[in-house]
Amino acid sequence: QLQLVESGGGLVQAGGSLRLSCVGSKRTFSSFPMGWFRQTPGRERDFVAAIDWSGGRIAYEDSVKGRFTISRDNAKSTVYLQMNSLKPEDTATYYCAARGDYKWGYDRSEYPYWGQGTQVTVSS
């Protein structure tokens, strides 16, 4: 069973930056595509960004393009989400997730492994 642990959330003013980190098992983590998702109360968990095993294929939700950057360091079993130019509408609980296979995709149903979430709050 792959365990993922997120960190880096917090309270930031609009226009500020945060970097989220997610650490998992080295043996399993390094082979799987990884994703970041976010959720607000009363809403489903929505896709934010995804990255394949090599970092060669990346996808972003439209509203974060140009502001967020996903990256990974397989030697450290870590995936990152650098968030710049944050907006109040980015406020959510952010979750990292790992696929249990080696296929490319970014629907939440395709990710069986999830972290506990880290809260990001952006004030105006």
mmCIF file of N, CA, C and O in Angstrom, residues 44-120:
data_model
loop_
_atom_site.group_PDB
_atom_site.id
_atom_site.type_symbol
_atom_site.label_atom_id
_atom_site.label_comp_id
_atom_site.label_asym_id
_atom_site.label_seq_id
_atom_site.Cartn_x
_atom_site.Cartn_y
_atom_site.Cartn_z
ATOM 1 N N GLU A 44 -17.004 18.461 -5.628
ATOM 2 C CA GLU A 44 -16.211 17.263 -5.870
ATOM 3 C C GLU A 44 -14.734 17.623 -5.925
ATOM 4 O O GLU A 44 -14.362 18.784 -6.075
ATOM 5 N N ARG A 45 -13.918 16.625 -5.792
ATOM 6 C CA ARG A 45 -12.480 16.823 -5.855
ATOM 7 C C ARG A 45 -12.062 17.003 -7.316
ATOM 8 O O ARG A 45 -12.260 16.121 -8.150
ATOM 9 N N ASP A 46 -11.474 18.161 -7.630
ATOM 10 C CA ASP A 46 -11.196 18.550 -9.005
ATOM 11 C C ASP A 46 -9.714 18.436 -9.345
ATOM 12 O O ASP A 46 -8.839 18.703 -8.521
ATOM 13 N N PHE A 47 -9.460 18.099 -10.581
ATOM 14 C CA PHE A 47 -8.100 18.003 -11.104
ATOM 15 C C PHE A 47 -7.415 19.362 -11.119
ATOM 16 O O PHE A 47 -8.026 20.376 -11.461
ATOM 17 N N VAL A 48 -6.135 19.388 -10.767
ATOM 18 C CA VAL A 48 -5.314 20.589 -10.834
ATOM 19 C C VAL A 48 -4.144 20.400 -11.801
ATOM 20 O O VAL A 48 -3.939 21.203 -12.702
ATOM 21 N N ALA A 49 -3.363 19.342 -11.604
ATOM 22 C CA ALA A 49 -2.178 19.108 -12.424
ATOM 23 C C ALA A 49 -1.781 17.646 -12.336
ATOM 24 O O ALA A 49 -2.084 16.961 -11.361
ATOM 25 N N ALA A 50 -1.077 17.163 -13.364
ATOM 26 C CA ALA A 50 -0.570 15.797 -13.372
ATOM 27 C C ALA A 50 0.776 15.759 -14.071
ATOM 28 O O ALA A 50 1.080 16.606 -14.917
ATOM 29 N N ILE A 51 1.570 14.746 -13.735
ATOM 30 C CA ILE A 51 2.908 14.587 -14.302
ATOM 31 C C ILE A 51 3.213 13.104 -14.427
ATOM 32 O O ILE A 51 2.904 12.321 -13.532
ATOM 33 N N ASP A 52 3.817 12.703 -15.546
ATOM 34 C CA ASP A 52 4.155 11.300 -15.722
ATOM 35 C C ASP A 52 5.461 10.966 -15.007
ATOM 36 O O ASP A 52 6.066 11.807 -14.344
ATOM 37 N N TRP A 53 5.908 9.721 -15.148
ATOM 38 C CA TRP A 53 7.043 9.246 -14.350
ATOM 39 C C TRP A 53 8.326 10.009 -14.627
ATOM 40 O O TRP A 53 9.163 10.171 -13.728
ATOM 41 N N SER A 54 8.510 10.474 -15.859
ATOM 42 C CA SER A 54 9.748 11.138 -16.246
ATOM 43 C C SER A 54 9.671 12.658 -16.164
ATOM 44 O O SER A 54 10.701 13.328 -16.272
ATOM 45 N N GLY A 55 8.469 13.197 -16.003
ATOM 46 C CA GLY A 55 8.282 14.635 -16.093
ATOM 47 C C GLY A 55 8.132 15.137 -17.512
ATOM 48 O O GLY A 55 8.025 16.352 -17.726
ATOM 49 N N GLY A 56 8.109 14.226 -18.486
ATOM 50 C CA GLY A 56 8.017 14.616 -19.873
ATOM 51 C C GLY A 56 6.615 14.934 -20.356
ATOM 52 O O GLY A 56 6.452 15.548 -21.406
ATOM 53 N N ARG A 57 5.615 14.505 -19.628
ATOM 54 C CA ARG A 57 4.232 14.806 -19.977
ATOM 55 C C ARG A 57 3.545 15.412 -18.769
ATOM 56 O O ARG A 57 3.524 14.812 -17.698
ATOM 57 N N ILE A 58 2.986 16.595 -18.949
ATOM 58 C CA ILE A 58 2.385 17.372 -17.883
ATOM 59 C C ILE A 58 1.055 17.925 -18.358
ATOM 60 O O ILE A 58 0.904 18.294 -19.525
ATOM 61 N N ALA A 59 0.095 17.989 -17.464
ATOM 62 C CA ALA A 59 -1.197 18.582 -17.775
ATOM 63 C C ALA A 59 -1.644 19.475 -16.627
ATOM 64 O O ALA A 59 -1.363 19.185 -15.460
ATOM 65 N N TYR A 60 -2.357 20.568 -16.972
ATOM 66 C CA TYR A 60 -2.882 21.502 -15.992
ATOM 67 C C TYR A 60 -4.344 21.812 -16.274
ATOM 68 O O TYR A 60 -4.776 21.855 -17.434
ATOM 69 N N GLU A 61 -5.094 22.049 -15.223
ATOM 70 C CA GLU A 61 -6.421 22.608 -15.367
ATOM 71 C C GLU A 61 -6.268 24.041 -15.882
ATOM 72 O O GLU A 61 -5.325 24.742 -15.524
ATOM 73 N N ASP A 62 -7.206 24.487 -16.713
ATOM 74 C CA ASP A 62 -7.038 25.754 -17.415
ATOM 75 C C ASP A 62 -6.821 26.946 -16.493
ATOM 76 O O ASP A 62 -6.022 27.839 -16.799
ATOM 77 N N SER A 63 -7.493 26.985 -15.366
ATOM 78 C CA SER A 63 -7.428 28.157 -14.508
ATOM 79 C C SER A 63 -6.083 28.342 -13.820
ATOM 80 O O SER A 63 -5.803 29.423 -13.302
ATOM 81 N N VAL A 64 -5.246 27.305 -13.804
ATOM 82 C CA VAL A 64 -3.949 27.414 -13.135
ATOM 83 C C VAL A 64 -2.789 27.486 -14.117
ATOM 84 O O VAL A 64 -1.637 27.669 -13.684
ATOM 85 N N LYS A 65 -3.043 27.368 -15.400
ATOM 86 C CA LYS A 65 -1.974 27.442 -16.389
ATOM 87 C C LYS A 65 -1.264 28.783 -16.312
ATOM 88 O O LYS A 65 -1.891 29.831 -16.232
ATOM 89 N N GLY A 66 0.056 28.739 -16.337
ATOM 90 C CA GLY A 66 0.852 29.950 -16.237
ATOM 91 C C GLY A 66 1.110 30.406 -14.824
ATOM 92 O O GLY A 66 1.939 31.306 -14.616
ATOM 93 N N ARG A 67 0.424 29.819 -13.856
ATOM 94 C CA ARG A 67 0.604 30.189 -12.456
ATOM 95 C C ARG A 67 1.172 29.050 -11.616
ATOM 96 O O ARG A 67 1.950 29.294 -10.701
ATOM 97 N N PHE A 68 0.755 27.821 -11.897
ATOM 98 C CA PHE A 68 1.191 26.654 -11.131
ATOM 99 C C PHE A 68 2.167 25.829 -11.954
ATOM 100 O O PHE A 68 2.043 25.742 -13.184
ATOM 101 N N THR A 69 3.114 25.187 -11.276
ATOM 102 C CA THR A 69 4.065 24.299 -11.921
ATOM 103 C C THR A 69 4.180 23.012 -11.120
ATOM 104 O O THR A 69 4.493 23.051 -9.930
ATOM 105 N N ILE A 70 3.932 21.885 -11.773
ATOM 106 C CA ILE A 70 4.109 20.587 -11.141
ATOM 107 C C ILE A 70 5.470 20.025 -11.546
ATOM 108 O O ILE A 70 5.901 20.177 -12.687
ATOM 109 N N SER A 71 6.146 19.392 -10.613
ATOM 110 C CA SER A 71 7.436 18.771 -10.887
ATOM 111 C C SER A 71 7.618 17.582 -9.955
ATOM 112 O O SER A 71 6.869 17.415 -8.991
ATOM 113 N N ARG A 72 8.609 16.757 -10.251
ATOM 114 C CA ARG A 72 8.862 15.617 -9.377
ATOM 115 C C ARG A 72 10.346 15.330 -9.306
ATOM 116 O O ARG A 72 11.104 15.596 -10.246
ATOM 117 N N ASP A 73 10.757 14.766 -8.187
ATOM 118 C CA ASP A 73 12.124 14.326 -7.969
ATOM 119 C C ASP A 73 12.029 12.884 -7.507
ATOM 120 O O ASP A 73 11.784 12.613 -6.331
ATOM 121 N N ASN A 74 12.204 11.959 -8.438
ATOM 122 C CA ASN A 74 12.011 10.551 -8.112
ATOM 123 C C ASN A 74 13.055 10.032 -7.126
ATOM 124 O O ASN A 74 12.770 9.119 -6.353
ATOM 125 N N ALA A 75 14.258 10.597 -7.143
ATOM 126 C CA ALA A 75 15.282 10.189 -6.199
ATOM 127 C C ALA A 75 14.876 10.506 -4.766
ATOM 128 O O ALA A 75 15.324 9.832 -3.831
ATOM 129 N N LYS A 76 14.043 11.534 -4.591
ATOM 130 C CA LYS A 76 13.560 11.924 -3.276
ATOM 131 C C LYS A 76 12.130 11.469 -3.022
ATOM 132 O O LYS A 76 11.553 11.803 -1.980
ATOM 133 N N SER A 77 11.554 10.732 -3.959
ATOM 134 C CA SER A 77 10.175 10.241 -3.853
ATOM 135 C C SER A 77 9.205 11.377 -3.551
ATOM 136 O O SER A 77 8.303 11.242 -2.714
ATOM 137 N N THR A 78 9.373 12.494 -4.256
ATOM 138 C CA THR A 78 8.614 13.702 -3.957
ATOM 139 C C THR A 78 8.061 14.334 -5.229
ATOM 140 O O THR A 78 8.759 14.410 -6.244
ATOM 141 N N VAL A 79 6.823 14.786 -5.161
ATOM 142 C CA VAL A 79 6.219 15.590 -6.204
ATOM 143 C C VAL A 79 5.880 16.955 -5.605
ATOM 144 O O VAL A 79 5.497 17.043 -4.437
ATOM 145 N N TYR A 80 6.030 18.009 -6.409
ATOM 146 C CA TYR A 80 5.833 19.373 -5.947
ATOM 147 C C TYR A 80 4.747 20.060 -6.755
ATOM 148 O O TYR A 80 4.512 19.749 -7.918
ATOM 149 N N LEU A 81 4.124 21.031 -6.128
ATOM 150 C CA LEU A 81 3.246 21.954 -6.832
ATOM 151 C C LEU A 81 3.627 23.366 -6.409
ATOM 152 O O LEU A 81 3.328 23.780 -5.283
ATOM 153 N N GLN A 82 4.314 24.075 -7.293
ATOM 154 C CA GLN A 82 4.655 25.466 -7.057
ATOM 155 C C GLN A 82 3.488 26.327 -7.506
ATOM 156 O O GLN A 82 3.093 26.277 -8.671
ATOM 157 N N MET A 83 2.947 27.118 -6.596
ATOM 158 C CA MET A 83 1.770 27.925 -6.872
ATOM 159 C C MET A 83 2.142 29.393 -6.734
ATOM 160 O O MET A 83 2.482 29.857 -5.641
ATOM 161 N N ASN A 84 2.087 30.118 -7.839
ATOM 162 C CA ASN A 84 2.381 31.540 -7.871
ATOM 163 C C ASN A 84 1.126 32.320 -8.231
ATOM 164 O O ASN A 84 0.160 31.773 -8.755
ATOM 165 N N SER A 85 1.165 33.620 -7.972
ATOM 166 C CA SER A 85 0.043 34.505 -8.297
ATOM 167 C C SER A 85 -1.276 33.948 -7.785
ATOM 168 O O SER A 85 -2.277 33.905 -8.501
ATOM 169 N N LEU A 86 -1.281 33.533 -6.545
ATOM 170 C CA LEU A 86 -2.460 32.885 -5.976
ATOM 171 C C LEU A 86 -3.643 33.834 -5.896
ATOM 172 O O LEU A 86 -3.485 35.031 -5.642
ATOM 173 N N LYS A 87 -4.824 33.272 -6.110
ATOM 174 C CA LYS A 87 -6.075 34.000 -6.095
ATOM 175 C C LYS A 87 -6.990 33.436 -5.013
ATOM 176 O O LYS A 87 -6.866 32.265 -4.647
ATOM 177 N N PRO A 88 -7.927 34.222 -4.503
ATOM 178 C CA PRO A 88 -8.855 33.687 -3.501
ATOM 179 C C PRO A 88 -9.588 32.430 -3.967
ATOM 180 O O PRO A 88 -9.861 31.553 -3.140
ATOM 181 N N GLU A 89 -9.887 32.321 -5.250
ATOM 182 C CA GLU A 89 -10.570 31.142 -5.757
ATOM 183 C C GLU A 89 -9.709 29.887 -5.759
ATOM 184 O O GLU A 89 -10.213 28.788 -6.026
ATOM 185 N N ASP A 90 -8.419 30.021 -5.466
ATOM 186 C CA ASP A 90 -7.553 28.857 -5.298
ATOM 187 C C ASP A 90 -7.690 28.227 -3.914
ATOM 188 O O ASP A 90 -7.120 27.160 -3.673
ATOM 189 N N THR A 91 -8.403 28.870 -3.023
ATOM 190 C CA THR A 91 -8.601 28.349 -1.672
ATOM 191 C C THR A 91 -9.274 26.986 -1.725
ATOM 192 O O THR A 91 -10.343 26.831 -2.322
ATOM 193 N N ALA A 92 -8.643 25.985 -1.116
ATOM 194 C CA ALA A 92 -9.156 24.620 -1.138
ATOM 195 C C ALA A 92 -8.236 23.742 -0.307
ATOM 196 O O ALA A 92 -7.151 24.155 0.108
ATOM 197 N N THR A 93 -8.678 22.515 -0.079
ATOM 198 C CA THR A 93 -7.796 21.480 0.421
ATOM 199 C C THR A 93 -7.151 20.798 -0.780
ATOM 200 O O THR A 93 -7.853 20.345 -1.685
ATOM 201 N N TYR A 94 -5.834 20.739 -0.788
ATOM 202 C CA TYR A 94 -5.096 20.173 -1.906
ATOM 203 C C TYR A 94 -4.608 18.775 -1.556
ATOM 204 O O TYR A 94 -4.040 18.553 -0.482
ATOM 205 N N TYR A 95 -4.819 17.847 -2.475
ATOM 206 C CA TYR A 95 -4.452 16.452 -2.288
ATOM 207 C C TYR A 95 -3.500 16.010 -3.387
ATOM 208 O O TYR A 95 -3.705 16.327 -4.553
ATOM 209 N N CYS A 96 -2.473 15.263 -3.024
ATOM 210 C CA CYS A 96 -1.693 14.583 -4.043
ATOM 211 C C CYS A 96 -2.197 13.153 -4.171
ATOM 212 O O CYS A 96 -2.778 12.593 -3.244
ATOM 213 N N ALA A 97 -1.978 12.579 -5.337
ATOM 214 C CA ALA A 97 -2.487 11.246 -5.627
ATOM 215 C C ALA A 97 -1.546 10.529 -6.574
ATOM 216 O O ALA A 97 -0.856 11.155 -7.378
ATOM 217 N N ALA A 98 -1.537 9.211 -6.479
ATOM 218 C CA ALA A 98 -0.724 8.367 -7.345
ATOM 219 C C ALA A 98 -1.596 7.341 -8.041
ATOM 220 O O ALA A 98 -2.513 6.774 -7.428
ATOM 221 N N ARG A 99 -1.323 7.111 -9.319
ATOM 222 C CA ARG A 99 -1.962 6.005 -10.011
ATOM 223 C C ARG A 99 -1.373 4.679 -9.548
ATOM 224 O O ARG A 99 -0.217 4.603 -9.166
ATOM 225 N N GLY A 100 -2.172 3.652 -9.575
ATOM 226 C CA GLY A 100 -1.701 2.314 -9.266
ATOM 227 C C GLY A 100 -1.221 1.556 -10.485
ATOM 228 O O GLY A 100 -0.899 0.367 -10.376
ATOM 229 N N ASP A 101 -1.171 2.238 -11.628
ATOM 230 C CA ASP A 101 -0.665 1.654 -12.858
ATOM 231 C C ASP A 101 0.249 2.666 -13.532
ATOM 232 O O ASP A 101 0.584 3.697 -12.945
ATOM 233 N N TYR A 102 0.630 2.396 -14.772
ATOM 234 C CA TYR A 102 1.603 3.232 -15.462
ATOM 235 C C TYR A 102 0.994 4.012 -16.625
ATOM 236 O O TYR A 102 1.712 4.563 -17.451
ATOM 237 N N LYS A 103 -0.325 4.069 -16.674
ATOM 238 C CA LYS A 103 -1.025 4.769 -17.738
ATOM 239 C C LYS A 103 -1.151 6.256 -17.441
ATOM 240 O O LYS A 103 -1.089 6.683 -16.290
ATOM 241 N N TRP A 104 -1.355 7.023 -18.492
ATOM 242 C CA TRP A 104 -1.517 8.472 -18.366
ATOM 243 C C TRP A 104 -2.985 8.826 -18.254
ATOM 244 O O TRP A 104 -3.819 8.361 -19.040
ATOM 245 N N GLY A 105 -3.319 9.679 -17.285
ATOM 246 C CA GLY A 105 -4.680 10.150 -17.127
ATOM 247 C C GLY A 105 -4.781 11.053 -15.922
ATOM 248 O O GLY A 105 -3.883 11.070 -15.066
ATOM 249 N N TYR A 106 -5.884 11.819 -15.839
ATOM 250 C CA TYR A 106 -6.018 12.743 -14.728
ATOM 251 C C TYR A 106 -7.452 12.894 -14.230
ATOM 252 O O TYR A 106 -7.845 13.939 -13.726
ATOM 253 N N ASP A 107 -8.224 11.844 -14.346
ATOM 254 C CA ASP A 107 -9.502 11.770 -13.670
ATOM 255 C C ASP A 107 -9.283 11.174 -12.283
ATOM 256 O O ASP A 107 -8.508 10.230 -12.123
ATOM 257 N N ARG A 108 -9.950 11.717 -11.277
ATOM 258 C CA ARG A 108 -9.712 11.262 -9.908
ATOM 259 C C ARG A 108 -10.004 9.786 -9.694
ATOM 260 O O ARG A 108 -9.398 9.148 -8.828
ATOM 261 N N SER A 109 -10.914 9.210 -10.499
ATOM 262 C CA SER A 109 -11.237 7.805 -10.372
ATOM 263 C C SER A 109 -10.087 6.901 -10.792
ATOM 264 O O SER A 109 -10.099 5.703 -10.480
ATOM 265 N N GLU A 110 -9.107 7.438 -11.485
ATOM 266 C CA GLU A 110 -7.963 6.672 -11.947
ATOM 267 C C GLU A 110 -6.813 6.661 -10.937
ATOM 268 O O GLU A 110 -5.779 6.054 -11.207
ATOM 269 N N TYR A 111 -6.996 7.329 -9.818
ATOM 270 C CA TYR A 111 -5.944 7.451 -8.802
ATOM 271 C C TYR A 111 -6.391 6.780 -7.509
ATOM 272 O O TYR A 111 -7.175 7.350 -6.744
ATOM 273 N N PRO A 112 -5.879 5.596 -7.231
ATOM 274 C CA PRO A 112 -6.314 4.882 -6.020
ATOM 275 C C PRO A 112 -5.597 5.292 -4.736
ATOM 276 O O PRO A 112 -6.084 4.977 -3.653
ATOM 277 N N TYR A 113 -4.464 5.984 -4.846
ATOM 278 C CA TYR A 113 -3.674 6.345 -3.667
ATOM 279 C C TYR A 113 -3.725 7.844 -3.448
ATOM 280 O O TYR A 113 -3.441 8.632 -4.355
ATOM 281 N N TRP A 114 -4.050 8.237 -2.211
ATOM 282 C CA TRP A 114 -4.258 9.645 -1.876
ATOM 283 C C TRP A 114 -3.579 10.022 -0.578
ATOM 284 O O TRP A 114 -3.505 9.215 0.355
ATOM 285 N N GLY A 115 -3.091 11.262 -0.515
ATOM 286 C CA GLY A 115 -2.611 11.810 0.732
ATOM 287 C C GLY A 115 -3.754 12.331 1.575
ATOM 288 O O GLY A 115 -4.929 12.261 1.199
ATOM 289 N N GLN A 116 -3.410 12.874 2.736
ATOM 290 C CA GLN A 116 -4.417 13.341 3.684
ATOM 291 C C GLN A 116 -4.933 14.739 3.376
ATOM 292 O O GLN A 116 -5.940 15.161 3.953
ATOM 293 N N GLY A 117 -4.258 15.461 2.514
ATOM 294 C CA GLY A 117 -4.648 16.805 2.146
ATOM 295 C C GLY A 117 -3.930 17.866 2.951
ATOM 296 O O GLY A 117 -3.556 17.656 4.102
ATOM 297 N N THR A 118 -3.732 19.026 2.327
ATOM 298 C CA THR A 118 -3.159 20.186 3.005
ATOM 299 C C THR A 118 -3.967 21.416 2.610
ATOM 300 O O THR A 118 -4.299 21.606 1.442
ATOM 301 N N GLN A 119 -4.300 22.237 3.594
ATOM 302 C CA GLN A 119 -5.194 23.369 3.364
ATOM 303 C C GLN A 119 -4.432 24.566 2.825
ATOM 304 O O GLN A 119 -3.389 24.958 3.360
ATOM 305 N N VAL A 120 -4.971 25.154 1.762
ATOM 306 C CA VAL A 120 -4.462 26.397 1.192
ATOM 307 C C VAL A 120 -5.568 27.433 1.274
ATOM 308 O O VAL A 120 -6.667 27.218 0.755
#
